[in-house]
Amino acid sequence: MRVRDLLAPGAPRLRLLAGEEELDRQVTGVMTTDLQDPGRFLHGGELVLTGMLWRTTPADSARFVRTLVAGGAAALGAGEVEVGPVPGDLVEACRRHRLPLLAVPDDIAFGTVTEYVGRHVSAGRAADLAALVDRHRLLVSAAGAGGLDAVLDLLGGDLDLDCWVLTPTGQVIAGPADRLAPADRDRLARAHLTAQQRGHRPPHRVQLADGAYSLLPAAEDAGGTPLADWILAVAGDLTEWPAKRRQLAENLARLVAAERTRRDEGRRLRRRLAEELLDLLRHGTDPAETVRALRASTTDGAGHPQWLVLSADATGLPDGALRPVLEEALPGTALVAARGRTGAVAVLPAPDAAVPADAVRALLAPLEAGLGADGRITVGVCAPAAEPGGLRGALEEARHARRIAAARAGRIRVAGAEELASHVLLLAAVPDEVRRAFRARLLDPVTAYDQEHQADLLHTLAAFLRSDGSWTRCAAQLHVHVNTLRYRIGRIEELTGRDLSRLEDRVDFYLALELA
């Protein structure tokens, strides 16, 4: 029962004095006490009945209410038979702590209230248990008949309970997708991964604009990674539910995990095809063999106008974990093969003329929340291949793009084919020690001068190069006089022995700043 049921017709004549906004709290039982500190006897959800004999000063009220709130009490019933009307300081303390306060008139015995609550709680538990048995039977039959959507439709229609099965990137596997906005799905996925990464015990509670949601992992294999596990999202706060109703949600999570395992079994053939395709691309086999492999993996005979290849690597994940992570994040048409212990390659139809790296980065972005301090996922994306025969070249493009991405900061690092015609590709191919030496030789004198004199020469240099060497434009950007700018550039030339009027020296400075 809920607190509001104590005010319904037929209930004992109680008066509500505070906590109007908390009447939906669950009441699990009754505790009668006049102890000053009854907290150690509270288990959560109790209606606490008291004759207020513990109160000697107004300060006692605030202390007593804090104890009840800390112990998880659902409401307080104050009897007026011993000390008269409920004092204002107790009303104020309950209002401040959002604890429902009910006045028990002097002609209503505590025993009457206790009997009323006990009768309703017992009936509710019996009804919940019977409903649980019936619904569990229906869940099992629905799972066999129509899959997860049938199960979630049953829960929504029978219990008015909205549930969703999400991927770690917030994509909907099952459930009413139109009733959960993409931004909310993204937030739920990130909150779940963050809680899992920090080792918090589920369910994980998230507050969205339309209410609370509870998140449960749906995974049978505890040795995997949360970045590849499905998520069961339930509308409501499971921590406030009765035990039997909470058990129903936990059983649903186990059923979803079993469905995930069943789907993984179905992926075995696609994984073998993906491994075969990757082997063909590595060895430069006749394009006809590539066409055959793609035809075996698609329902339309590989009749796609173009194909996309992604080359990925990961750190901070268990060996072999990146493949299932990409399988959940990418469209179901993707063929994903493992590449060594930490890498993976994906081949999938490209729906558009180009798939920018930003789109792939946005797709994978929620996974950031589940990566530890040293965790990284690095992805290179090729330009779309117009025919299966061009996939080998596309794989090489994706590998080069991945090397560019690896030189960047961030937990999700993606680079696309559009960057392969840039100086960035050349920089990525230079060994780290050579890059550090080049940068230090050119910029260290400038950096040291800035530190010693609190100057701003390095910033001035970057602005000068961005302005294509235009004195007036650069001075305007820096909000300094042109003569001041000329003095600073002259100082940089003296420190480095370079001449910024020469194109070669400008290029060197530009590359050094890029490396920095």
mmCIF file of N, CA, C and O in Angstrom, residues 289-362:
data_model
loop_
_atom_site.group_PDB
_atom_site.id
_atom_site.type_symbol
_atom_site.label_atom_id
_atom_site.label_comp_id
_atom_site.label_asym_id
_atom_site.label_seq_id
_atom_site.Cartn_x
_atom_site.Cartn_y
_atom_site.Cartn_z
ATOM 1 N N GLU A 289 36.478 -13.980 -55.606
ATOM 2 C CA GLU A 289 36.352 -14.646 -54.309
ATOM 3 C C GLU A 289 35.756 -13.701 -53.273
ATOM 4 O O GLU A 289 34.956 -14.108 -52.422
ATOM 5 N N THR A 290 36.142 -12.434 -53.337
ATOM 6 C CA THR A 290 35.565 -11.449 -52.418
ATOM 7 C C THR A 290 34.075 -11.297 -52.654
ATOM 8 O O THR A 290 33.279 -11.226 -51.710
ATOM 9 N N VAL A 291 33.689 -11.237 -53.935
ATOM 10 C CA VAL A 291 32.254 -11.138 -54.269
ATOM 11 C C VAL A 291 31.504 -12.338 -53.718
ATOM 12 O O VAL A 291 30.404 -12.217 -53.166
ATOM 13 N N ARG A 292 32.094 -13.526 -53.839
ATOM 14 C CA ARG A 292 31.424 -14.733 -53.336
ATOM 15 C C ARG A 292 31.230 -14.661 -51.823
ATOM 16 O O ARG A 292 30.168 -14.995 -51.305
ATOM 17 N N ALA A 293 32.262 -14.194 -51.123
ATOM 18 C CA ALA A 293 32.159 -14.098 -49.671
ATOM 19 C C ALA A 293 31.097 -13.083 -49.258
ATOM 20 O O ALA A 293 30.314 -13.324 -48.331
ATOM 21 N N LEU A 294 31.021 -11.959 -49.959
ATOM 22 C CA LEU A 294 30.005 -10.956 -49.630
ATOM 23 C C LEU A 294 28.604 -11.464 -49.967
ATOM 24 O O LEU A 294 27.647 -11.193 -49.239
ATOM 25 N N ARG A 295 28.490 -12.199 -51.065
ATOM 26 C CA ARG A 295 27.185 -12.732 -51.438
ATOM 27 C C ARG A 295 26.679 -13.703 -50.374
ATOM 28 O O ARG A 295 25.491 -13.743 -50.066
ATOM 29 N N ALA A 296 27.590 -14.470 -49.777
ATOM 30 C CA ALA A 296 27.185 -15.424 -48.744
ATOM 31 C C ALA A 296 26.736 -14.719 -47.467
ATOM 32 O O ALA A 296 25.989 -15.289 -46.668
ATOM 33 N N SER A 297 27.155 -13.471 -47.280
ATOM 34 C CA SER A 297 26.844 -12.774 -46.031
ATOM 35 C C SER A 297 25.650 -11.839 -46.142
ATOM 36 O O SER A 297 25.231 -11.254 -45.145
ATOM 37 N N THR A 298 25.094 -11.658 -47.334
ATOM 38 C CA THR A 298 23.986 -10.722 -47.506
ATOM 39 C C THR A 298 22.805 -11.428 -48.154
ATOM 40 O O THR A 298 22.953 -12.458 -48.808
ATOM 41 N N THR A 299 21.644 -10.830 -47.974
ATOM 42 C CA THR A 299 20.416 -11.438 -48.512
ATOM 43 C C THR A 299 20.127 -10.989 -49.938
ATOM 44 O O THR A 299 19.278 -11.555 -50.603
ATOM 45 N N ASP A 300 20.834 -9.951 -50.397
ATOM 46 C CA ASP A 300 20.561 -9.441 -51.745
ATOM 47 C C ASP A 300 21.696 -9.728 -52.720
ATOM 48 O O ASP A 300 21.869 -9.040 -53.706
ATOM 49 N N GLY A 301 22.522 -10.741 -52.388
ATOM 50 C CA GLY A 301 23.583 -11.128 -53.307
ATOM 51 C C GLY A 301 24.684 -10.105 -53.437
ATOM 52 O O GLY A 301 25.270 -9.943 -54.499
ATOM 53 N N ALA A 302 24.958 -9.379 -52.349
ATOM 54 C CA ALA A 302 26.032 -8.374 -52.337
ATOM 55 C C ALA A 302 25.790 -7.284 -53.359
ATOM 56 O O ALA A 302 26.715 -6.733 -53.936
ATOM 57 N N GLY A 303 24.504 -6.962 -53.578
ATOM 58 C CA GLY A 303 24.167 -5.953 -54.588
ATOM 59 C C GLY A 303 24.217 -4.538 -54.084
ATOM 60 O O GLY A 303 23.402 -3.714 -54.489
ATOM 61 N N HIS A 304 25.130 -4.209 -53.210
ATOM 62 C CA HIS A 304 25.233 -2.859 -52.676
ATOM 63 C C HIS A 304 26.119 -2.018 -53.580
ATOM 64 O O HIS A 304 27.124 -2.498 -54.121
ATOM 65 N N PRO A 305 25.788 -0.734 -53.740
ATOM 66 C CA PRO A 305 26.594 0.111 -54.646
ATOM 67 C C PRO A 305 27.981 0.415 -54.106
ATOM 68 O O PRO A 305 28.879 0.722 -54.879
ATOM 69 N N GLN A 306 28.176 0.363 -52.815
ATOM 70 C CA GLN A 306 29.476 0.695 -52.252
ATOM 71 C C GLN A 306 29.603 0.067 -50.869
ATOM 72 O O GLN A 306 28.626 -0.289 -50.238
ATOM 73 N N TRP A 307 30.871 -0.040 -50.433
ATOM 74 C CA TRP A 307 31.174 -0.705 -49.172
ATOM 75 C C TRP A 307 32.107 0.156 -48.342
ATOM 76 O O TRP A 307 32.851 0.981 -48.870
ATOM 77 N N LEU A 308 32.044 -0.061 -47.051
ATOM 78 C CA LEU A 308 32.849 0.702 -46.112
ATOM 79 C C LEU A 308 33.662 -0.267 -45.270
ATOM 80 O O LEU A 308 33.178 -1.322 -44.868
ATOM 81 N N VAL A 309 34.917 0.102 -44.989
ATOM 82 C CA VAL A 309 35.782 -0.708 -44.136
ATOM 83 C C VAL A 309 36.232 0.136 -42.948
ATOM 84 O O VAL A 309 36.637 1.287 -43.113
ATOM 85 N N LEU A 310 36.159 -0.446 -41.765
ATOM 86 C CA LEU A 310 36.646 0.187 -40.543
ATOM 87 C C LEU A 310 37.745 -0.685 -39.955
ATOM 88 O O LEU A 310 37.574 -1.904 -39.847
ATOM 89 N N SER A 311 38.848 -0.079 -39.606
ATOM 90 C CA SER A 311 39.931 -0.782 -38.916
ATOM 91 C C SER A 311 40.031 -0.192 -37.516
ATOM 92 O O SER A 311 40.177 1.024 -37.359
ATOM 93 N N ALA A 312 39.918 -1.038 -36.491
ATOM 94 C CA ALA A 312 39.825 -0.540 -35.111
ATOM 95 C C ALA A 312 40.812 -1.266 -34.211
ATOM 96 O O ALA A 312 41.191 -2.417 -34.455
ATOM 97 N N ASP A 313 41.190 -0.579 -33.146
ATOM 98 C CA ASP A 313 42.048 -1.157 -32.119
ATOM 99 C C ASP A 313 41.573 -0.625 -30.770
ATOM 100 O O ASP A 313 40.897 0.406 -30.705
ATOM 101 N N ALA A 314 41.916 -1.341 -29.714
ATOM 102 C CA ALA A 314 41.455 -0.944 -28.382
ATOM 103 C C ALA A 314 42.525 -1.228 -27.348
ATOM 104 O O ALA A 314 43.305 -2.177 -27.478
ATOM 105 N N THR A 315 42.557 -0.415 -26.323
ATOM 106 C CA THR A 315 43.367 -0.664 -25.135
ATOM 107 C C THR A 315 42.443 -0.572 -23.928
ATOM 108 O O THR A 315 41.455 0.159 -23.940
ATOM 109 N N GLY A 316 42.781 -1.334 -22.890
ATOM 110 C CA GLY A 316 41.968 -1.315 -21.685
ATOM 111 C C GLY A 316 40.759 -2.212 -21.732
ATOM 112 O O GLY A 316 39.916 -2.164 -20.829
ATOM 113 N N LEU A 317 40.628 -3.046 -22.779
ATOM 114 C CA LEU A 317 39.532 -4.008 -22.888
ATOM 115 C C LEU A 317 40.103 -5.423 -22.820
ATOM 116 O O LEU A 317 41.259 -5.649 -23.171
ATOM 117 N N PRO A 318 39.297 -6.399 -22.382
ATOM 118 C CA PRO A 318 39.769 -7.785 -22.411
ATOM 119 C C PRO A 318 40.103 -8.209 -23.836
ATOM 120 O O PRO A 318 39.549 -7.686 -24.804
ATOM 121 N N ASP A 319 41.013 -9.162 -23.967
ATOM 122 C CA ASP A 319 41.374 -9.667 -25.289
ATOM 123 C C ASP A 319 40.124 -10.171 -26.009
ATOM 124 O O ASP A 319 39.299 -10.891 -25.438
ATOM 125 N N GLY A 320 40.003 -9.797 -27.278
ATOM 126 C CA GLY A 320 38.885 -10.253 -28.083
ATOM 127 C C GLY A 320 37.588 -9.523 -27.839
ATOM 128 O O GLY A 320 36.570 -9.849 -28.472
ATOM 129 N N ALA A 321 37.569 -8.508 -26.951
ATOM 130 C CA ALA A 321 36.314 -7.844 -26.597
ATOM 131 C C ALA A 321 35.874 -6.824 -27.638
ATOM 132 O O ALA A 321 34.697 -6.468 -27.693
ATOM 133 N N LEU A 322 36.805 -6.330 -28.458
ATOM 134 C CA LEU A 322 36.431 -5.263 -29.388
ATOM 135 C C LEU A 322 35.450 -5.754 -30.440
ATOM 136 O O LEU A 322 34.577 -4.985 -30.863
ATOM 137 N N ARG A 323 35.567 -7.002 -30.878
ATOM 138 C CA ARG A 323 34.646 -7.493 -31.907
ATOM 139 C C ARG A 323 33.189 -7.425 -31.447
ATOM 140 O O ARG A 323 32.352 -6.830 -32.149
ATOM 141 N N PRO A 324 32.810 -8.007 -30.279
ATOM 142 C CA PRO A 324 31.409 -7.870 -29.862
ATOM 143 C C PRO A 324 30.995 -6.427 -29.599
ATOM 144 O O PRO A 324 29.827 -6.075 -29.782
ATOM 145 N N VAL A 325 31.940 -5.577 -29.181
ATOM 146 C CA VAL A 325 31.607 -4.165 -28.981
ATOM 147 C C VAL A 325 31.167 -3.536 -30.300
ATOM 148 O O VAL A 325 30.143 -2.840 -30.377
ATOM 149 N N LEU A 326 31.934 -3.787 -31.371
ATOM 150 C CA LEU A 326 31.576 -3.226 -32.677
ATOM 151 C C LEU A 326 30.323 -3.876 -33.240
ATOM 152 O O LEU A 326 29.527 -3.216 -33.921
ATOM 153 N N GLU A 327 30.122 -5.165 -32.973
ATOM 154 C CA GLU A 327 28.908 -5.821 -33.448
ATOM 155 C C GLU A 327 27.661 -5.166 -32.878
ATOM 156 O O GLU A 327 26.632 -5.074 -33.558
ATOM 157 N N GLU A 328 27.720 -4.724 -31.622
ATOM 158 C CA GLU A 328 26.562 -4.064 -31.018
ATOM 159 C C GLU A 328 26.437 -2.618 -31.474
ATOM 160 O O GLU A 328 25.329 -2.090 -31.564
ATOM 161 N N ALA A 329 27.571 -1.962 -31.745
ATOM 162 C CA ALA A 329 27.529 -0.543 -32.083
ATOM 163 C C ALA A 329 27.189 -0.294 -33.553
ATOM 164 O O ALA A 329 26.500 0.676 -33.878
ATOM 165 N N LEU A 330 27.643 -1.176 -34.463
ATOM 166 C CA LEU A 330 27.444 -0.974 -35.889
ATOM 167 C C LEU A 330 26.125 -1.598 -36.340
ATOM 168 O O LEU A 330 25.543 -2.429 -35.634
ATOM 169 N N PRO A 331 25.627 -1.219 -37.524
ATOM 170 C CA PRO A 331 24.397 -1.833 -38.039
ATOM 171 C C PRO A 331 24.524 -3.346 -38.158
ATOM 172 O O PRO A 331 25.631 -3.887 -38.294
ATOM 173 N N GLY A 332 23.392 -4.027 -38.117
ATOM 174 C CA GLY A 332 23.397 -5.486 -38.162
ATOM 175 C C GLY A 332 23.926 -6.070 -39.448
ATOM 176 O O GLY A 332 24.228 -7.264 -39.514
ATOM 177 N N THR A 333 24.048 -5.252 -40.490
ATOM 178 C CA THR A 333 24.594 -5.738 -41.775
ATOM 179 C C THR A 333 26.116 -5.820 -41.767
ATOM 180 O O THR A 333 26.708 -6.301 -42.737
ATOM 181 N N ALA A 334 26.765 -5.357 -40.703
ATOM 182 C CA ALA A 334 28.225 -5.326 -40.668
ATOM 183 C C ALA A 334 28.798 -6.722 -40.446
ATOM 184 O O ALA A 334 28.269 -7.514 -39.667
ATOM 185 N N LEU A 335 29.886 -7.010 -41.143
ATOM 186 C CA LEU A 335 30.692 -8.202 -40.888
ATOM 187 C C LEU A 335 31.899 -7.763 -40.070
ATOM 188 O O LEU A 335 32.667 -6.896 -40.511
ATOM 189 N N VAL A 336 32.063 -8.313 -38.872
ATOM 190 C CA VAL A 336 33.135 -7.879 -37.975
ATOM 191 C C VAL A 336 34.056 -9.055 -37.698
ATOM 192 O O VAL A 336 33.603 -10.108 -37.230
ATOM 193 N N ALA A 337 35.321 -8.890 -38.003
ATOM 194 C CA ALA A 337 36.319 -9.941 -37.776
ATOM 195 C C ALA A 337 37.339 -9.454 -36.757
ATOM 196 O O ALA A 337 37.671 -8.269 -36.702
ATOM 197 N N ALA A 338 37.822 -10.385 -35.943
ATOM 198 C CA ALA A 338 38.870 -10.052 -34.981
ATOM 199 C C ALA A 338 40.195 -9.867 -35.713
ATOM 200 O O ALA A 338 40.475 -10.541 -36.703
ATOM 201 N N ARG A 339 41.012 -8.929 -35.215
ATOM 202 C CA ARG A 339 42.351 -8.700 -35.766
ATOM 203 C C ARG A 339 43.326 -8.733 -34.600
ATOM 204 O O ARG A 339 43.504 -7.764 -33.877
ATOM 205 N N GLY A 340 43.953 -9.878 -34.396
ATOM 206 C CA GLY A 340 44.817 -10.042 -33.239
ATOM 207 C C GLY A 340 44.007 -10.074 -31.953
ATOM 208 O O GLY A 340 42.810 -10.336 -31.950
ATOM 209 N N ARG A 341 44.655 -9.781 -30.836
ATOM 210 C CA ARG A 341 43.983 -9.841 -29.544
ATOM 211 C C ARG A 341 43.175 -8.585 -29.244
ATOM 212 O O ARG A 341 42.183 -8.643 -28.523
ATOM 213 N N THR A 342 43.600 -7.448 -29.783
ATOM 214 C CA THR A 342 42.970 -6.189 -29.388
ATOM 215 C C THR A 342 42.279 -5.463 -30.523
ATOM 216 O O THR A 342 41.664 -4.419 -30.294
ATOM 217 N N GLY A 343 42.372 -5.969 -31.753
ATOM 218 C CA GLY A 343 41.839 -5.239 -32.893
ATOM 219 C C GLY A 343 40.653 -5.917 -33.539
ATOM 220 O O GLY A 343 40.258 -7.030 -33.188
ATOM 221 N N ALA A 344 40.056 -5.224 -34.502
ATOM 222 C CA ALA A 344 38.927 -5.764 -35.258
ATOM 223 C C ALA A 344 38.813 -4.991 -36.564
ATOM 224 O O ALA A 344 39.253 -3.835 -36.665
ATOM 225 N N VAL A 345 38.235 -5.636 -37.562
ATOM 226 C CA VAL A 345 37.955 -5.016 -38.854
ATOM 227 C C VAL A 345 36.486 -5.245 -39.170
ATOM 228 O O VAL A 345 35.964 -6.348 -38.972
ATOM 229 N N ALA A 346 35.811 -4.196 -39.642
ATOM 230 C CA ALA A 346 34.394 -4.297 -39.992
ATOM 231 C C ALA A 346 34.201 -3.909 -41.449
ATOM 232 O O ALA A 346 34.809 -2.945 -41.930
ATOM 233 N N VAL A 347 33.366 -4.670 -42.141
ATOM 234 C CA VAL A 347 32.985 -4.368 -43.520
ATOM 235 C C VAL A 347 31.464 -4.275 -43.549
ATOM 236 O O VAL A 347 30.771 -5.182 -43.091
ATOM 237 N N LEU A 348 30.940 -3.181 -44.077
ATOM 238 C CA LEU A 348 29.487 -3.015 -44.098
ATOM 239 C C LEU A 348 29.079 -2.187 -45.299
ATOM 240 O O LEU A 348 29.873 -1.402 -45.820
ATOM 241 N N PRO A 349 27.834 -2.370 -45.753
ATOM 242 C CA PRO A 349 27.344 -1.547 -46.867
ATOM 243 C C PRO A 349 27.332 -0.080 -46.474
ATOM 244 O O PRO A 349 26.980 0.276 -45.347
ATOM 245 N N ALA A 350 27.743 0.784 -47.389
ATOM 246 C CA ALA A 350 27.739 2.227 -47.152
ATOM 247 C C ALA A 350 26.497 2.820 -47.803
ATOM 248 O O ALA A 350 26.371 2.791 -49.026
ATOM 249 N N PRO A 351 25.567 3.362 -47.019
ATOM 250 C CA PRO A 351 24.316 3.860 -47.601
ATOM 251 C C PRO A 351 24.474 5.161 -48.359
ATOM 252 O O PRO A 351 23.684 5.470 -49.229
ATOM 253 N N ASP A 352 25.482 5.954 -48.042
ATOM 254 C CA ASP A 352 25.648 7.270 -48.663
ATOM 255 C C ASP A 352 26.933 7.312 -49.474
ATOM 256 O O ASP A 352 27.751 6.393 -49.447
ATOM 257 N N ALA A 353 27.097 8.426 -50.167
ATOM 258 C CA ALA A 353 28.304 8.589 -50.974
ATOM 259 C C ALA A 353 29.547 8.666 -50.103
ATOM 260 O O ALA A 353 30.630 8.348 -50.538
ATOM 261 N N ALA A 354 29.374 9.099 -48.881
ATOM 262 C CA ALA A 354 30.511 9.188 -47.970
ATOM 263 C C ALA A 354 30.011 9.071 -46.539
ATOM 264 O O ALA A 354 28.908 9.493 -46.227
ATOM 265 N N VAL A 355 30.811 8.480 -45.707
ATOM 266 C CA VAL A 355 30.491 8.378 -44.290
ATOM 267 C C VAL A 355 31.607 9.084 -43.527
ATOM 268 O O VAL A 355 32.701 8.545 -43.368
ATOM 269 N N PRO A 356 31.379 10.310 -43.084
ATOM 270 C CA PRO A 356 32.453 11.056 -42.428
ATOM 271 C C PRO A 356 32.838 10.413 -41.107
ATOM 272 O O PRO A 356 32.042 9.729 -40.457
ATOM 273 N N ALA A 357 34.087 10.658 -40.741
ATOM 274 C CA ALA A 357 34.574 10.114 -39.475
ATOM 275 C C ALA A 357 33.755 10.625 -38.302
ATOM 276 O O ALA A 357 33.572 9.924 -37.303
ATOM 277 N N ASP A 358 33.232 11.858 -38.410
ATOM 278 C CA ASP A 358 32.429 12.415 -37.320
ATOM 279 C C ASP A 358 31.192 11.569 -37.051
ATOM 280 O O ASP A 358 30.749 11.455 -35.906
ATOM 281 N N ALA A 359 30.613 10.979 -38.103
ATOM 282 C CA ALA A 359 29.432 10.151 -37.902
ATOM 283 C C ALA A 359 29.782 8.885 -37.123
ATOM 284 O O ALA A 359 29.028 8.458 -36.239
ATOM 285 N N VAL A 360 30.911 8.280 -37.435
ATOM 286 C CA VAL A 360 31.353 7.096 -36.697
ATOM 287 C C VAL A 360 31.696 7.470 -35.263
ATOM 288 O O VAL A 360 31.365 6.739 -34.316
ATOM 289 N N ARG A 361 32.342 8.615 -35.083
ATOM 290 C CA ARG A 361 32.693 9.061 -33.731
ATOM 291 C C ARG A 361 31.428 9.282 -32.899
ATOM 292 O O ARG A 361 31.363 8.901 -31.731
ATOM 293 N N ALA A 362 30.402 9.897 -33.491
ATOM 294 C CA ALA A 362 29.150 10.134 -32.768
ATOM 295 C C ALA A 362 28.462 8.814 -32.422
ATOM 296 O O ALA A 362 27.854 8.682 -31.350
#
